[in-house]
């Protein structure tokens, strides 16, 4: 029964990730930006089903991101697909696999441990624990992706942004983190706190996540 419930929920989360990845449903218009929602089922799945399933969902998110950036490339797709030539070169980079996968895998692993730690303190209300876990996981994704792009693809990112390498280029990175990453993290926190508590109660009727 527990295995069936876990498999069913995993399939549901995976289906949501796929739908969000390939349709406009994966984005919410905040007026000044469109915040992505794709990482939210990864975060919720990681908290409800545990870090191993969270890592699997994060891996799926990363592979879908790599696929989309390969099939319909944008200016920055070289950072997420090894099949897209790095700006200013004729070759792709294997570092794109790292950027596409590792932050997304951690997005599914980190929230479980943050939530468990906050719960163990017995000082933070459950909804606030879920909100903070969602915010932290979303920021892990944003911070890792943007800082890895800065470290690995400095020259290409400099050309793309039209900014010289140095403090000015990192300011461009910080602007993405604050303008895109922070609103996305807040949306993730709100969604996680609103949905996850109910799912945990339903799931734990049959057993504990691991």
PDB file of N, CA and C in Angstrom, residues 142-183:
ATOM      1  N   UNK A 142      18.350  28.809  -7.940  1.00  0.00           N
ATOM      2  CA  UNK A 142      18.728  30.065  -8.600  1.00  0.00           C
ATOM      3  C   UNK A 142      20.191  30.422  -8.347  1.00  0.00           C
ATOM      4  N   UNK A 143      20.606  30.345  -7.097  1.00  0.00           N
ATOM      5  CA  UNK A 143      21.974  30.735  -6.744  1.00  0.00           C
ATOM      6  C   UNK A 143      23.009  29.828  -7.399  1.00  0.00           C
ATOM      7  N   UNK A 144      22.754  28.523  -7.382  1.00  0.00           N
ATOM      8  CA  UNK A 144      23.705  27.601  -8.000  1.00  0.00           C
ATOM      9  C   UNK A 144      23.772  27.791  -9.504  1.00  0.00           C
ATOM     10  N   UNK A 145      22.619  27.895 -10.155  1.00  0.00           N
ATOM     11  CA  UNK A 145      22.590  28.056 -11.612  1.00  0.00           C
ATOM     12  C   UNK A 145      23.322  29.321 -12.025  1.00  0.00           C
ATOM     13  N   UNK A 146      22.979  30.443 -11.417  1.00  0.00           N
ATOM     14  CA  UNK A 146      23.546  31.719 -11.844  1.00  0.00           C
ATOM     15  C   UNK A 146      25.030  31.821 -11.506  1.00  0.00           C
ATOM     16  N   UNK A 147      25.436  31.316 -10.342  1.00  0.00           N
ATOM     17  CA  UNK A 147      26.850  31.393  -9.988  1.00  0.00           C
ATOM     18  C   UNK A 147      27.698  30.428 -10.806  1.00  0.00           C
ATOM     19  N   UNK A 148      27.148  29.272 -11.153  1.00  0.00           N
ATOM     20  CA  UNK A 148      27.871  28.349 -12.023  1.00  0.00           C
ATOM     21  C   UNK A 148      28.026  28.933 -13.426  1.00  0.00           C
ATOM     22  N   UNK A 149      26.975  29.583 -13.923  1.00  0.00           N
ATOM     23  CA  UNK A 149      27.071  30.241 -15.226  1.00  0.00           C
ATOM     24  C   UNK A 149      28.170  31.305 -15.187  1.00  0.00           C
ATOM     25  N   UNK A 150      28.202  32.074 -14.105  1.00  0.00           N
ATOM     26  CA  UNK A 150      29.214  33.122 -13.972  1.00  0.00           C
ATOM     27  C   UNK A 150      30.625  32.535 -13.920  1.00  0.00           C
ATOM     28  N   UNK A 151      30.783  31.453 -13.172  1.00  0.00           N
ATOM     29  CA  UNK A 151      32.115  30.864 -13.005  1.00  0.00           C
ATOM     30  C   UNK A 151      32.594  30.121 -14.244  1.00  0.00           C
ATOM     31  N   UNK A 152      31.679  29.395 -14.889  1.00  0.00           N
ATOM     32  CA  UNK A 152      32.071  28.504 -15.990  1.00  0.00           C
ATOM     33  C   UNK A 152      32.032  29.207 -17.346  1.00  0.00           C
ATOM     34  N   UNK A 153      31.034  30.061 -17.532  1.00  0.00           N
ATOM     35  CA  UNK A 153      30.821  30.684 -18.850  1.00  0.00           C
ATOM     36  C   UNK A 153      30.982  32.198 -18.796  1.00  0.00           C
ATOM     37  N   UNK A 154      31.998  32.645 -18.079  1.00  0.00           N
ATOM     38  CA  UNK A 154      32.195  34.085 -17.904  1.00  0.00           C
ATOM     39  C   UNK A 154      32.315  34.830 -19.227  1.00  0.00           C
ATOM     40  N   UNK A 155      33.145  34.343 -20.110  1.00  0.00           N
ATOM     41  CA  UNK A 155      33.357  35.020 -21.390  1.00  0.00           C
ATOM     42  C   UNK A 155      32.075  35.090 -22.212  1.00  0.00           C
ATOM     43  N   UNK A 156      31.387  33.949 -22.310  1.00  0.00           N
ATOM     44  CA  UNK A 156      30.165  33.897 -23.105  1.00  0.00           C
ATOM     45  C   UNK A 156      29.063  34.753 -22.481  1.00  0.00           C
ATOM     46  N   UNK A 157      28.946  34.703 -21.164  1.00  0.00           N
ATOM     47  CA  UNK A 157      27.911  35.487 -20.485  1.00  0.00           C
ATOM     48  C   UNK A 157      28.209  36.973 -20.599  1.00  0.00           C
ATOM     49  N   UNK A 158      29.490  37.315 -20.579  1.00  0.00           N
ATOM     50  CA  UNK A 158      29.906  38.701 -20.756  1.00  0.00           C
ATOM     51  C   UNK A 158      29.490  39.216 -22.136  1.00  0.00           C
ATOM     52  N   UNK A 159      29.704  38.378 -23.171  1.00  0.00           N
ATOM     53  CA  UNK A 159      29.294  38.755 -24.529  1.00  0.00           C
ATOM     54  C   UNK A 159      27.779  38.894 -24.617  1.00  0.00           C
ATOM     55  N   UNK A 160      27.075  37.956 -23.993  1.00  0.00           N
ATOM     56  CA  UNK A 160      25.616  37.961 -24.052  1.00  0.00           C
ATOM     57  C   UNK A 160      25.033  39.210 -23.407  1.00  0.00           C
ATOM     58  N   UNK A 161      25.603  39.594 -22.271  1.00  0.00           N
ATOM     59  CA  UNK A 161      25.089  40.745 -21.532  1.00  0.00           C
ATOM     60  C   UNK A 161      25.683  42.068 -21.997  1.00  0.00           C
ATOM     61  N   UNK A 162      26.778  41.985 -22.779  1.00  0.00           N
ATOM     62  CA  UNK A 162      27.436  43.209 -23.209  1.00  0.00           C
ATOM     63  C   UNK A 162      28.079  43.955 -22.068  1.00  0.00           C
ATOM     64  N   UNK A 163      28.576  43.186 -21.095  1.00  0.00           N
ATOM     65  CA  UNK A 163      29.206  43.771 -19.908  1.00  0.00           C
ATOM     66  C   UNK A 163      30.597  43.175 -19.761  1.00  0.00           C
ATOM     67  N   UNK A 164      31.571  44.006 -19.427  1.00  0.00           N
ATOM     68  CA  UNK A 164      32.942  43.527 -19.265  1.00  0.00           C
ATOM     69  C   UNK A 164      33.042  42.595 -18.069  1.00  0.00           C
ATOM     70  N   UNK A 165      33.954  41.618 -18.176  1.00  0.00           N
ATOM     71  CA  UNK A 165      34.176  40.693 -17.069  1.00  0.00           C
ATOM     72  C   UNK A 165      34.697  41.468 -15.862  1.00  0.00           C
ATOM     73  N   UNK A 166      34.123  41.166 -14.703  1.00  0.00           N
ATOM     74  CA  UNK A 166      34.493  41.865 -13.483  1.00  0.00           C
ATOM     75  C   UNK A 166      33.279  42.121 -12.627  1.00  0.00           C
ATOM     76  N   UNK A 167      33.344  43.153 -11.808  1.00  0.00           N
ATOM     77  CA  UNK A 167      32.245  43.436 -10.882  1.00  0.00           C
ATOM     78  C   UNK A 167      30.959  43.770 -11.624  1.00  0.00           C
ATOM     79  N   UNK A 168      31.091  44.397 -12.789  1.00  0.00           N
ATOM     80  CA  UNK A 168      29.904  44.747 -13.560  1.00  0.00           C
ATOM     81  C   UNK A 168      29.146  43.523 -14.037  1.00  0.00           C
ATOM     82  N   UNK A 169      29.887  42.485 -14.405  1.00  0.00           N
ATOM     83  CA  UNK A 169      29.250  41.256 -14.864  1.00  0.00           C
ATOM     84  C   UNK A 169      28.552  40.557 -13.712  1.00  0.00           C
ATOM     85  N   UNK A 170      29.188  40.556 -12.543  1.00  0.00           N
ATOM     86  CA  UNK A 170      28.530  39.888 -11.411  1.00  0.00           C
ATOM     87  C   UNK A 170      27.311  40.679 -10.945  1.00  0.00           C
ATOM     88  N   UNK A 171      27.307  41.976 -11.162  1.00  0.00           N
ATOM     89  CA  UNK A 171      26.100  42.759 -10.867  1.00  0.00           C
ATOM     90  C   UNK A 171      24.955  42.315 -11.753  1.00  0.00           C
ATOM     91  N   UNK A 172      25.271  41.938 -13.007  1.00  0.00           N
ATOM     92  CA  UNK A 172      24.240  41.420 -13.912  1.00  0.00           C
ATOM     93  C   UNK A 172      23.691  40.098 -13.388  1.00  0.00           C
ATOM     94  N   UNK A 173      24.578  39.269 -12.825  1.00  0.00           N
ATOM     95  CA  UNK A 173      24.151  38.013 -12.218  1.00  0.00           C
ATOM     96  C   UNK A 173      23.246  38.290 -11.009  1.00  0.00           C
ATOM     97  N   UNK A 174      23.664  39.214 -10.176  1.00  0.00           N
ATOM     98  CA  UNK A 174      22.869  39.551  -8.995  1.00  0.00           C
ATOM     99  C   UNK A 174      21.500  40.112  -9.369  1.00  0.00           C
ATOM    100  N   UNK A 175      21.451  40.854 -10.470  1.00  0.00           N
ATOM    101  CA  UNK A 175      20.162  41.414 -10.885  1.00  0.00           C
ATOM    102  C   UNK A 175      19.196  40.298 -11.263  1.00  0.00           C
ATOM    103  N   UNK A 176      19.692  39.254 -11.915  1.00  0.00           N
ATOM    104  CA  UNK A 176      18.839  38.108 -12.249  1.00  0.00           C
ATOM    105  C   UNK A 176      18.376  37.411 -10.979  1.00  0.00           C
ATOM    106  N   UNK A 177      19.299  37.253 -10.024  1.00  0.00           N
ATOM    107  CA  UNK A 177      18.955  36.595  -8.764  1.00  0.00           C
ATOM    108  C   UNK A 177      17.849  37.344  -8.040  1.00  0.00           C
ATOM    109  N   UNK A 178      17.964  38.665  -7.982  1.00  0.00           N
ATOM    110  CA  UNK A 178      16.982  39.449  -7.236  1.00  0.00           C
ATOM    111  C   UNK A 178      15.690  39.667  -8.013  1.00  0.00           C
ATOM    112  N   UNK A 179      15.800  39.938  -9.312  1.00  0.00           N
ATOM    113  CA  UNK A 179      14.605  40.247 -10.102  1.00  0.00           C
ATOM    114  C   UNK A 179      13.799  38.992 -10.425  1.00  0.00           C
ATOM    115  N   UNK A 180      14.483  37.896 -10.727  1.00  0.00           N
ATOM    116  CA  UNK A 180      13.787  36.652 -11.056  1.00  0.00           C
ATOM    117  C   UNK A 180      13.745  35.686  -9.873  1.00  0.00           C
ATOM    118  N   UNK A 181      14.907  35.482  -9.252  1.00  0.00           N
ATOM    119  CA  UNK A 181      15.016  34.448  -8.230  1.00  0.00           C
ATOM    120  C   UNK A 181      14.189  34.698  -6.987  1.00  0.00           C
ATOM    121  N   UNK A 182      14.196  35.926  -6.476  1.00  0.00           N
ATOM    122  CA  UNK A 182      13.472  36.226  -5.241  1.00  0.00           C
ATOM    123  C   UNK A 182      11.959  36.075  -5.421  1.00  0.00           C
ATOM    124  N   UNK A 183      11.347  36.664  -6.471  1.00  0.00           N
ATOM    125  CA  UNK A 183       9.905  36.436  -6.662  1.00  0.00           C
ATOM    126  C   UNK A 183       9.563  34.957  -6.858  1.00  0.00           C
TER     127      UNK A 183
END
